[in-house]
Tab-separated table of C-alpha atoms in Angstrom:
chain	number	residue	atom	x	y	z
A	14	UNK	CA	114.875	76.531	129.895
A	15	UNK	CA	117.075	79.100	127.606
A	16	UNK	CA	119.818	80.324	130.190
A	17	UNK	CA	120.804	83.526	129.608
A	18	UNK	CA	122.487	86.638	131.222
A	19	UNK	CA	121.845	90.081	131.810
A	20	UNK	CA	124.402	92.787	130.603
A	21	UNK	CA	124.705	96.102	130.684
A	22	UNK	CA	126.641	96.670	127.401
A	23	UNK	CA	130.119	98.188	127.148
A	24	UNK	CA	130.221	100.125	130.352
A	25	UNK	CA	129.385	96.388	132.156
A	26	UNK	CA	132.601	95.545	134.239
A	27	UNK	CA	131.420	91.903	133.612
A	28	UNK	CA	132.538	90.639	130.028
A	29	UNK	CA	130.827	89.386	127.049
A	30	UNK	CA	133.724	87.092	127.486
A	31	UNK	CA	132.717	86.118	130.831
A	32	UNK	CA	129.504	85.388	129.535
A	33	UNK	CA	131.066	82.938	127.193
A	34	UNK	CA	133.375	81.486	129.846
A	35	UNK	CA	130.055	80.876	132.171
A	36	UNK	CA	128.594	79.199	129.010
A	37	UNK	CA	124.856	81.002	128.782
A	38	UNK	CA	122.655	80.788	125.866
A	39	UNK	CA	121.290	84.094	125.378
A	40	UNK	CA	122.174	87.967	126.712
A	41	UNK	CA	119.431	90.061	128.604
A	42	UNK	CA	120.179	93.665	127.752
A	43	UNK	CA	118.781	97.504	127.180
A	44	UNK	CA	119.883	100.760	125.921
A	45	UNK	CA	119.844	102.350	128.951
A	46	UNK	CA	121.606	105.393	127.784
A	47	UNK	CA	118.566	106.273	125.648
A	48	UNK	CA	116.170	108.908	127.725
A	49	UNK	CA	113.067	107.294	128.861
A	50	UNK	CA	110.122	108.313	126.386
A	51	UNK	CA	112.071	108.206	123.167
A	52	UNK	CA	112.189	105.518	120.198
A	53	UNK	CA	114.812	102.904	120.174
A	54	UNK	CA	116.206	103.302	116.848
A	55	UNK	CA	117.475	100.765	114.623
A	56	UNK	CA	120.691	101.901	114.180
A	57	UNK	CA	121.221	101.637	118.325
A	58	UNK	CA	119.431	98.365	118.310
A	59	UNK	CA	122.019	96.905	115.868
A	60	UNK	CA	125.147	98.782	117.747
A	61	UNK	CA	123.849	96.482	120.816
A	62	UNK	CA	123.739	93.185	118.822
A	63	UNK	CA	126.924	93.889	117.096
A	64	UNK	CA	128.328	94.735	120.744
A	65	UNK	CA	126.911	91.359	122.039
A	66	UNK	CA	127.938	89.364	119.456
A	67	UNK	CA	131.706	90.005	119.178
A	68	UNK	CA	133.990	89.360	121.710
A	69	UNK	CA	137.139	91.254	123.113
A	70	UNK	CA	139.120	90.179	120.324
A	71	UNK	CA	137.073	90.664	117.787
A	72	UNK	CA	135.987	87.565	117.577
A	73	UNK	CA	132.691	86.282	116.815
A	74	UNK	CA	130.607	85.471	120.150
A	75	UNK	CA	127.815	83.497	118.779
A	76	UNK	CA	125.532	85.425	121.348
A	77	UNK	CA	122.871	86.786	120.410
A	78	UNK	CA	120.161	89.531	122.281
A	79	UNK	CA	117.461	87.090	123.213
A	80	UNK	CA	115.419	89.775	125.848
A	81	UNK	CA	115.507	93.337	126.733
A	82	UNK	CA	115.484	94.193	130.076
A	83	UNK	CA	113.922	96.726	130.213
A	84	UNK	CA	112.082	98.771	127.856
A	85	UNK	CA	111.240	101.553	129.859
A	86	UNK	CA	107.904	103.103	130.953
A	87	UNK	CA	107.929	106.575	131.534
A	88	UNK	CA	106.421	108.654	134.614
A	89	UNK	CA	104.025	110.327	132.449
A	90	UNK	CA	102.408	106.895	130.720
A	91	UNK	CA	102.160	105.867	134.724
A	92	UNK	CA	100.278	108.917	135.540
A	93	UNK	CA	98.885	109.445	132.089
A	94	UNK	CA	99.875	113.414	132.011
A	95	UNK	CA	102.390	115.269	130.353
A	96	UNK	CA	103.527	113.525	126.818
A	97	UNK	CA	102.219	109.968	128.000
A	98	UNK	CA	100.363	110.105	124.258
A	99	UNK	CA	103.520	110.603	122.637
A	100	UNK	CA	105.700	108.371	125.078
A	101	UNK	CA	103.513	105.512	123.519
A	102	UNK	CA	103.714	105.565	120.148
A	103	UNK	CA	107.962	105.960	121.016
A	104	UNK	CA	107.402	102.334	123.044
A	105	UNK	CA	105.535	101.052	119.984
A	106	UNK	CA	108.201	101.990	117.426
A	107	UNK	CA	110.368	100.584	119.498
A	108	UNK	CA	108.461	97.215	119.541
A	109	UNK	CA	108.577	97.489	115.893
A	110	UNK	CA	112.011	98.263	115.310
A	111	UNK	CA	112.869	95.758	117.948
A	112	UNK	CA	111.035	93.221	115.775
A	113	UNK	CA	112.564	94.175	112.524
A	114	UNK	CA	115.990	93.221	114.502
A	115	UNK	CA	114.582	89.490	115.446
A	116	UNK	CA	113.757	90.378	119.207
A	117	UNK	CA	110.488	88.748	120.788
A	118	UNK	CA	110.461	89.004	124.522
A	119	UNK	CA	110.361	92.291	126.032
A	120	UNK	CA	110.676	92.810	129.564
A	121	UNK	CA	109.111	96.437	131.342
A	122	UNK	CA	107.914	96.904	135.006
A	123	UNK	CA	104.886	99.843	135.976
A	124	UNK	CA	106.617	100.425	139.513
A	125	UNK	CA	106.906	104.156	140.116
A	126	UNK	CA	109.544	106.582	140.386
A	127	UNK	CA	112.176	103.604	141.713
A	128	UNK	CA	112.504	100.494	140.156
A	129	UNK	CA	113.845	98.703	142.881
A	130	UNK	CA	114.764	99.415	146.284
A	131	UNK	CA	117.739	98.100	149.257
A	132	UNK	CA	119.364	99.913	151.984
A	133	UNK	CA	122.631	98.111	151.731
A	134	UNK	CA	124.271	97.169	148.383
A	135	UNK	CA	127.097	95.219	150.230
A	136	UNK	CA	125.844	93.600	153.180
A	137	UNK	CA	128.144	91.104	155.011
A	138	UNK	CA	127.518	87.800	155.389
A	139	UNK	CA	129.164	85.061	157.785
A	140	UNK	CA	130.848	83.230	155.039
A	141	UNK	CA	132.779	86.827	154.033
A	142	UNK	CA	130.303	87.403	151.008
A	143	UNK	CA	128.049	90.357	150.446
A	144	UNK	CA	124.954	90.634	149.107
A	145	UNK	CA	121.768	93.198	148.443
A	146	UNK	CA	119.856	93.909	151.865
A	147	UNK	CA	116.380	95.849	152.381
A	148	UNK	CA	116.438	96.643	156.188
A	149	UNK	CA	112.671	97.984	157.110
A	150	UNK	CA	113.639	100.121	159.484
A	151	UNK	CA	116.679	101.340	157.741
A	152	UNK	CA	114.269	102.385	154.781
A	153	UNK	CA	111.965	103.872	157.516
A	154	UNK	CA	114.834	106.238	158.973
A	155	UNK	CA	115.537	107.588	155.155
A	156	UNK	CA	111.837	107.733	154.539
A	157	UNK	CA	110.903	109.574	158.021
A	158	UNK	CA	113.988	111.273	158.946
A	159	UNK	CA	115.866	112.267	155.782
A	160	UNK	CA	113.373	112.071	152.761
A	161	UNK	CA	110.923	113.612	155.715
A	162	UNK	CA	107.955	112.375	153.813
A	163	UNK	CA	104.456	114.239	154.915
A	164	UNK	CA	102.889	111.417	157.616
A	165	UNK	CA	105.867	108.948	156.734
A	166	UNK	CA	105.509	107.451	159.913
A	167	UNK	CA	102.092	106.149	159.689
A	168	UNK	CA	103.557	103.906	157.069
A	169	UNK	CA	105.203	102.100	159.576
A	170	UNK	CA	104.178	99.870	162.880
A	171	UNK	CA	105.200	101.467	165.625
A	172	UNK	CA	108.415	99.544	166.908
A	173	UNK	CA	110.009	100.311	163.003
A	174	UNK	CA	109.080	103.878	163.765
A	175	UNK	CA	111.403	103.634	167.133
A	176	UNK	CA	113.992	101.927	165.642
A	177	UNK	CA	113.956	103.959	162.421
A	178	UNK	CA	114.625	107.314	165.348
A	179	UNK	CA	117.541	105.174	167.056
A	180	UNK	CA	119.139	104.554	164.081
A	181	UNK	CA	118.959	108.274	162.470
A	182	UNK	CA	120.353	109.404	165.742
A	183	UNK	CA	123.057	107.153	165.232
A	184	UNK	CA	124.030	108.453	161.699
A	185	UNK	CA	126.475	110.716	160.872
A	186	UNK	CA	126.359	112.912	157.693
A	187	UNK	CA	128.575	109.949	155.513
A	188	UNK	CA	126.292	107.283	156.827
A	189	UNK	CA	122.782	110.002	155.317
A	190	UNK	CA	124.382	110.785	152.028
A	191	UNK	CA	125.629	106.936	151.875
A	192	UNK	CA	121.940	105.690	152.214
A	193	UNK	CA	120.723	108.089	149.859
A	194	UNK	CA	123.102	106.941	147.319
A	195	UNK	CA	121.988	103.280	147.695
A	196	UNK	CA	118.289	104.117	147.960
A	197	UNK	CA	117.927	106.298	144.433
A	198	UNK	CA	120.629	103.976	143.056
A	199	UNK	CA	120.261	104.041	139.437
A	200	UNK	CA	121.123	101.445	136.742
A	201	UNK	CA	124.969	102.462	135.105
A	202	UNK	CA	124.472	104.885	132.217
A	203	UNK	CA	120.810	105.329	132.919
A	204	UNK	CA	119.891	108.965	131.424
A	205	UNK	CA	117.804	109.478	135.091
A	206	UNK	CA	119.524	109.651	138.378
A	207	UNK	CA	117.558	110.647	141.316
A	208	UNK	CA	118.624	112.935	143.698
A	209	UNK	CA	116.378	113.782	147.244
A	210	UNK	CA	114.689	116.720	145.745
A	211	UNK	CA	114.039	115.044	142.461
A	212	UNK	CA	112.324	111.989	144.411
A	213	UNK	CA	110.497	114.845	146.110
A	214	UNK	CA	109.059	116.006	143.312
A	215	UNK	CA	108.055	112.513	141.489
A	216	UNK	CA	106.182	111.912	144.385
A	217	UNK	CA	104.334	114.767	144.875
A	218	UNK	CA	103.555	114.230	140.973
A	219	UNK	CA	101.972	110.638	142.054
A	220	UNK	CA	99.662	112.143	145.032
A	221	UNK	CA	95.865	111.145	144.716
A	222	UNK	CA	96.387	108.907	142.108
A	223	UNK	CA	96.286	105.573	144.448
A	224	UNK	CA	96.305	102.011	143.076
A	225	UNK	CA	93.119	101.634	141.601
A	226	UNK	CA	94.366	104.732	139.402
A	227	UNK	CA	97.863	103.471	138.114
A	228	UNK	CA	96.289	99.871	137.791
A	229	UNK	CA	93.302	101.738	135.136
A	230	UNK	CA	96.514	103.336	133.753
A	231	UNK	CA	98.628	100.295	133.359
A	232	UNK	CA	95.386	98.865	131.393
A	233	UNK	CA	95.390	101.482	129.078
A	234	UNK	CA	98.779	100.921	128.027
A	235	UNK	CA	98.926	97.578	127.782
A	236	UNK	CA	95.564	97.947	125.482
A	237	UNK	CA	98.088	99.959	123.687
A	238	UNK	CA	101.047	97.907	123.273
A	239	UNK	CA	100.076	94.386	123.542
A	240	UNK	CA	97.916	93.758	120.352
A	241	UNK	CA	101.178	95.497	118.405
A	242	UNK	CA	103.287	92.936	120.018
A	243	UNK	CA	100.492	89.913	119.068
A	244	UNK	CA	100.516	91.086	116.114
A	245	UNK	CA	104.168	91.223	115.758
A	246	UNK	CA	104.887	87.957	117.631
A	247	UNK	CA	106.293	89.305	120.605
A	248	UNK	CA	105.566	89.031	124.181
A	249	UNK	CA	106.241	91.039	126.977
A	250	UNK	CA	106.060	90.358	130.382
A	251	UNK	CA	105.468	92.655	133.559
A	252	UNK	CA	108.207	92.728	136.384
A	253	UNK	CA	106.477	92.451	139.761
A	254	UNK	CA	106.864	95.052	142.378
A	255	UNK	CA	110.710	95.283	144.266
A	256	UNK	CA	109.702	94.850	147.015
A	257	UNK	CA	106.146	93.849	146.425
A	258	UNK	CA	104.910	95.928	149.092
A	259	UNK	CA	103.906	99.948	149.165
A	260	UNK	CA	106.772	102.392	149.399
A	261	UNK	CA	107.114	105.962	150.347
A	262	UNK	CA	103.283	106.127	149.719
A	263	UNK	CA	103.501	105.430	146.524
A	264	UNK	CA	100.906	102.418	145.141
A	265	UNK	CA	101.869	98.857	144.035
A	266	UNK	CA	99.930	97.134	141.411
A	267	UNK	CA	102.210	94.192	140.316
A	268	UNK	CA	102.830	92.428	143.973
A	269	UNK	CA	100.951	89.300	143.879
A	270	UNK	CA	99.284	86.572	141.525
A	271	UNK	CA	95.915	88.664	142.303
A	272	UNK	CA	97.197	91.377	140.613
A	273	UNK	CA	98.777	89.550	138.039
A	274	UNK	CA	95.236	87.566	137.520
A	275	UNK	CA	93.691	90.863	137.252
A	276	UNK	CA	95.928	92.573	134.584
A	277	UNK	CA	96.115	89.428	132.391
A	278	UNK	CA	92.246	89.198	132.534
A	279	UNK	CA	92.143	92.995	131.518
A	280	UNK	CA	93.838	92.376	128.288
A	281	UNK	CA	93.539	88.627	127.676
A	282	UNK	CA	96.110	87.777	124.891
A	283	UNK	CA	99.061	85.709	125.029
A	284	UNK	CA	101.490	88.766	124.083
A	285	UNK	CA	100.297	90.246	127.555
A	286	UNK	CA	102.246	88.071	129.908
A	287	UNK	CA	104.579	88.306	133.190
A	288	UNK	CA	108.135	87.963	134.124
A	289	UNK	CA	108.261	85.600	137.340
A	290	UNK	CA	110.822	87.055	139.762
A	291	UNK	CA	111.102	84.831	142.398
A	292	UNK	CA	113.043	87.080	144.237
A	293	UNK	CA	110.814	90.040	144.508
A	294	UNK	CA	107.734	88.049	144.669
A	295	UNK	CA	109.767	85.723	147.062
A	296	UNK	CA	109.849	88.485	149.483
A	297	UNK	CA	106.158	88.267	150.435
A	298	UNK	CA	104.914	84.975	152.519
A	299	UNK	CA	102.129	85.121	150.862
A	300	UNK	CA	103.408	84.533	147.735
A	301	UNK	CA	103.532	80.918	146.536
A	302	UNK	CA	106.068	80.597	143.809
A	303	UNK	CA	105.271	77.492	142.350
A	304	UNK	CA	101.661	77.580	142.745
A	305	UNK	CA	102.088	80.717	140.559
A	306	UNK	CA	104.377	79.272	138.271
A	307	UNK	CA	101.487	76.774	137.990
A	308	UNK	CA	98.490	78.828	137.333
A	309	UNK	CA	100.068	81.239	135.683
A	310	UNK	CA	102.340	79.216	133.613
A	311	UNK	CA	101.160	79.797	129.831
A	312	UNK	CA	101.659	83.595	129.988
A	313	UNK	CA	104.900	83.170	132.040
A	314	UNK	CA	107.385	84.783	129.263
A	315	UNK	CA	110.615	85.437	130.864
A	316	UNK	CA	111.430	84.228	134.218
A	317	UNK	CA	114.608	85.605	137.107
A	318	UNK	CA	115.785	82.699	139.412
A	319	UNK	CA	117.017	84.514	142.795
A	320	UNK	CA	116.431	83.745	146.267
A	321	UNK	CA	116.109	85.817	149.416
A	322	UNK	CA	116.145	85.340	152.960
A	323	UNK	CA	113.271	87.010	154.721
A	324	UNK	CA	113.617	88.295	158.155
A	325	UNK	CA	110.320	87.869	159.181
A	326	UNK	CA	107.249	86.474	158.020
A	327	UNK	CA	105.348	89.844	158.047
A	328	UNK	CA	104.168	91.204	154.317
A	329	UNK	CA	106.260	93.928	154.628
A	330	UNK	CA	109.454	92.572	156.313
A	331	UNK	CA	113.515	93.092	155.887
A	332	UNK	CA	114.814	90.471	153.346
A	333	UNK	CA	118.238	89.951	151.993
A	334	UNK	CA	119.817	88.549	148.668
A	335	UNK	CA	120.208	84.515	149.673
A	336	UNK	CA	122.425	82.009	147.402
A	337	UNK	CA	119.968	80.728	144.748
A	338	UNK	CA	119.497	77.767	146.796
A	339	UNK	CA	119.486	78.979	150.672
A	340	UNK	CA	116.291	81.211	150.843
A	341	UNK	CA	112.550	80.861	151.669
A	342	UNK	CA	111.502	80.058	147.599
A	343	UNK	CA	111.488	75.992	147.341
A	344	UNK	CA	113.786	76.123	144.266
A	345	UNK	CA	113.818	73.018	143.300
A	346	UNK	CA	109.764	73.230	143.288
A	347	UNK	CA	109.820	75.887	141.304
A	348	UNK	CA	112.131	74.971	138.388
A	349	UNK	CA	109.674	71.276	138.660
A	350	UNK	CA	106.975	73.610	137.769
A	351	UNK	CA	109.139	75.427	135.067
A	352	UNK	CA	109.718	71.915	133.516
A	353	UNK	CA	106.061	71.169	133.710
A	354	UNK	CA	104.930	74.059	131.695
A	355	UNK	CA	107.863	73.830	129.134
A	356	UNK	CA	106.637	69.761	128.662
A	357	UNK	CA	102.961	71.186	128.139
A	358	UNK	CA	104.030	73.964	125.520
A	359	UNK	CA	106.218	71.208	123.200
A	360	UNK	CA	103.058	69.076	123.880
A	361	UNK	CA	101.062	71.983	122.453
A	362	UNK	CA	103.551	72.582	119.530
A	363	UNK	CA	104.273	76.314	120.818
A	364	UNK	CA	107.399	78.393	119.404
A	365	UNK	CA	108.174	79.387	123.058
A	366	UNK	CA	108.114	75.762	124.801
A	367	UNK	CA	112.355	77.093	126.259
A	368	UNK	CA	111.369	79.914	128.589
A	369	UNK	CA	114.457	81.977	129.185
A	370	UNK	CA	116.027	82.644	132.150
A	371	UNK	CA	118.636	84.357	133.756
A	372	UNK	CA	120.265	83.792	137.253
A	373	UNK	CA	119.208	87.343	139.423
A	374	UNK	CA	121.346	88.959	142.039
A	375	UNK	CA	124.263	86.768	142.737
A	376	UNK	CA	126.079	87.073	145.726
A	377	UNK	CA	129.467	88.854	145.567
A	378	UNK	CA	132.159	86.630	146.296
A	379	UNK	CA	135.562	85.788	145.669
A	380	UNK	CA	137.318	88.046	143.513
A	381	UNK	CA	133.964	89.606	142.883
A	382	UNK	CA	134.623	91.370	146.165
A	383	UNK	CA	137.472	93.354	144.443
A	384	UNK	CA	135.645	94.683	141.236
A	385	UNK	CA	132.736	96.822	142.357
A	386	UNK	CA	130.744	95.320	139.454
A	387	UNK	CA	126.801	96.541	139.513
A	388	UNK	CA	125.420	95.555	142.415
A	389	UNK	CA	123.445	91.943	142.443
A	390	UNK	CA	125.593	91.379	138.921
A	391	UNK	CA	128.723	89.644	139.958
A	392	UNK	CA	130.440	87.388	137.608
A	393	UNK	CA	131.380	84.344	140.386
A	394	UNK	CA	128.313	85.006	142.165
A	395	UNK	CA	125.883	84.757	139.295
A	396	UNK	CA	128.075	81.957	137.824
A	397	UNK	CA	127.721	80.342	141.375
A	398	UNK	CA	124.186	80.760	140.992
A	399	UNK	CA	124.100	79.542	137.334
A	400	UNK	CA	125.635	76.523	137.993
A	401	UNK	CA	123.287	75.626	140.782
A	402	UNK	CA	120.157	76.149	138.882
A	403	UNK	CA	121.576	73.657	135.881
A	404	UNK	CA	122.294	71.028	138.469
A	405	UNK	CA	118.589	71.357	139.348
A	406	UNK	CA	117.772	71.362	135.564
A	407	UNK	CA	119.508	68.278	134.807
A	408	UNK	CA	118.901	66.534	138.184
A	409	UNK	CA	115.038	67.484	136.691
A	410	UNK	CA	115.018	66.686	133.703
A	411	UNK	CA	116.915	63.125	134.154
A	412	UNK	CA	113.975	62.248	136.903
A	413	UNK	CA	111.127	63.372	134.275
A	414	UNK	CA	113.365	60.881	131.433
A	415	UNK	CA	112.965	58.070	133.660
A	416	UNK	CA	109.487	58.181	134.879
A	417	UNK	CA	109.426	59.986	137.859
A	418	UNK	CA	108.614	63.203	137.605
């Protein structure tokens, strides 16, 4: 298992010399300054490596860009409309000029409009850390009351709708604009930032289309992409849902291993694979992490080791950001079945027997709690989490040396 960690290049108030100091392998990073829809170009690819690879002094790093996270999908590919034609063949140059730089593992998601969703970015916890929350009916009161989405509340049971009116008549005007913020939150230096109207209108642009729709749609791009990244010897791997569950009417294709079964089948190479979030597939009961890890295993091409803390054991629940090792995901179980597909590739002689991965969404704690770093991307916190997920390595991986694994 490649550890690696996920930057955001120089705006990033976490270091490539923290990254050193934590000890990873590998960086997970994007260009997310680059509108959505155009080429990567070589010239911006190498300004990322040259950024990744030096350090504050001006030093060499020895780091080098092992996956990009992400590689975005545009609107119009989702919906096929607009210049969805055009926004391809920019995704495949950027494959290619992404190869030409050494760069095999791509990471993209098909979710629409928002990539991921919470209604707190800091939520307390006992211990006097904070973490990532999604509160149901928190997300119900911004999706009925302010958003005022056309039949919003049939999305809902009825006790989230009542709570969801409590708590907007409980909000003051800093509280709305507050939870707007955090729901449209956008990645730092990302070249789209949402505000209520513009989520308006990306909706509306999604009506009728429903999940057998963007599914046929994802299919079509992937018949696009993935034979150009076979052929190149690449893989990229889909980011499940986050949450895995339908929001603000929009549909959900990448939520469980069904759906994952299905698109693999659809376009049966080993370039077409998945990213394993634990995390945002952890969120769902139904979900079973290893058994996925398991069955899924030889197209697994990127994996992101968080936890979370579900609040109920409904599909579509509240759930918050848990330390790696404290949530509802058997960890330990999971990185077993990790181990077991890593042994099987080496076995098989494969190129990608190490499967990177990256510790997701650490807690803030510490001095974290001072340096308003991207929320879910402490240093301590990840570095907490880091550090867990070796022990479990190692702990592993001694077992399997002497027989028992």
């Amino acid at each position: 298992m490649r550890q690696t960690w996920r930057w955001f290049g120089p705006k990033d108030l976490v270091s490539i010399d923290s990254m050193l100091q934590a000890g990873v392998e590998g960086v997970v990073s994007a260009l997310h300054h680059l509108p959505t829809g155009t080429a990567w170009s070589p010239q911006e690819i190498a300004q990322r490596q040259k950024e990744i690879a030096t350090t504050s002094s001006g030093t060499a790093s020895g780091l080098t860009w092992d996956v990009v996270e992400s590689l975005p999908v545009s609107e119009d590919i989702k919906r096929q409309t607009g210049d969805w034609r055009a926004h391809i063949e920019a995704w495949k140059q950027s494959l290619c000029n992404l190869h030409a730089a050494g760069i095999e593992v791509v990471c993209y998601n098909f979710m629409p409009v928002l990539d991921w969703t919470r209604t707190d970015l800091a939520y307390p916890l006992p211990s006097g850390a904070t973490c990532m929350r999604f509160e149901l009916p928190v997300f119900a009161a911004f999706d009925i009351h302010i958003l005022k989405r056309d039949n919003a509340a049939e999305s809902y049971p009825v006790n989230v709708v009542e709570a969801a009116q409590e708590i907007f008549s409980n909000m003051d005007a800093t509280q709305i604009e507050d939870l707007v913020r955090t729901v449209v939150f956008g990645l730092p230096g990302a070249a789209e930032n949402f505000s209520l109207d513009d989520l308006r209108y990306h909706l509306a642009a999604y009506a009728g289309l429903g999940e057998d729709g963007l599914r046929a749609n994802l299919v079509t791009f992937l018949k696009e992409v993935a034979p150009l990244a076979q052929e190149l010897g690449m893989r990229l791997c889909c980011h499940p849902d986050d949450p895995p569950t339908p929001l603000l009417g929009l549909p959900r294709i990448m939520s469980t291993e069904a759906d994952y079964a299905h698109i693999l089948n659809a376009v049966d190479i080993p370039a077409n694979g998945v990213t394993l979030c634990s995390g945002s597939l952890g969120t769902r009961p139904d979900n079973d992490l290893p058994g996925m890890m398991e069955r899924l295993g030889d197209r697994v091409h990127f994996l992101h080791l968080r936890n979370v803390k579900r609040e109920s054991d409904k599909v579509q629940t509240s759930f918050y950001e848990a330390a790696h090792l404290e949530g509802d995901t058997d960890m330990v179980a999971l990185v077993a079945a990790v181990l077991k597909q890593e042994a099987k590739r080496r076995d098989e002689g494969r190129a990608d027997a190490s499967i990177p991965f990256r510790p997701d969404h650490g807690q803030d704690i510490l001095d974290d709690l001072g340096r308003k770093a991207q929320p879910g991307y402490p240093s301590i916190g990840r570095l907490k989490g880091l550090a867990e997920l070796r022990g479990i390595i190692s702990a592993l991986t001694h077992t399997h040396v002497r027989g028992g694994l």
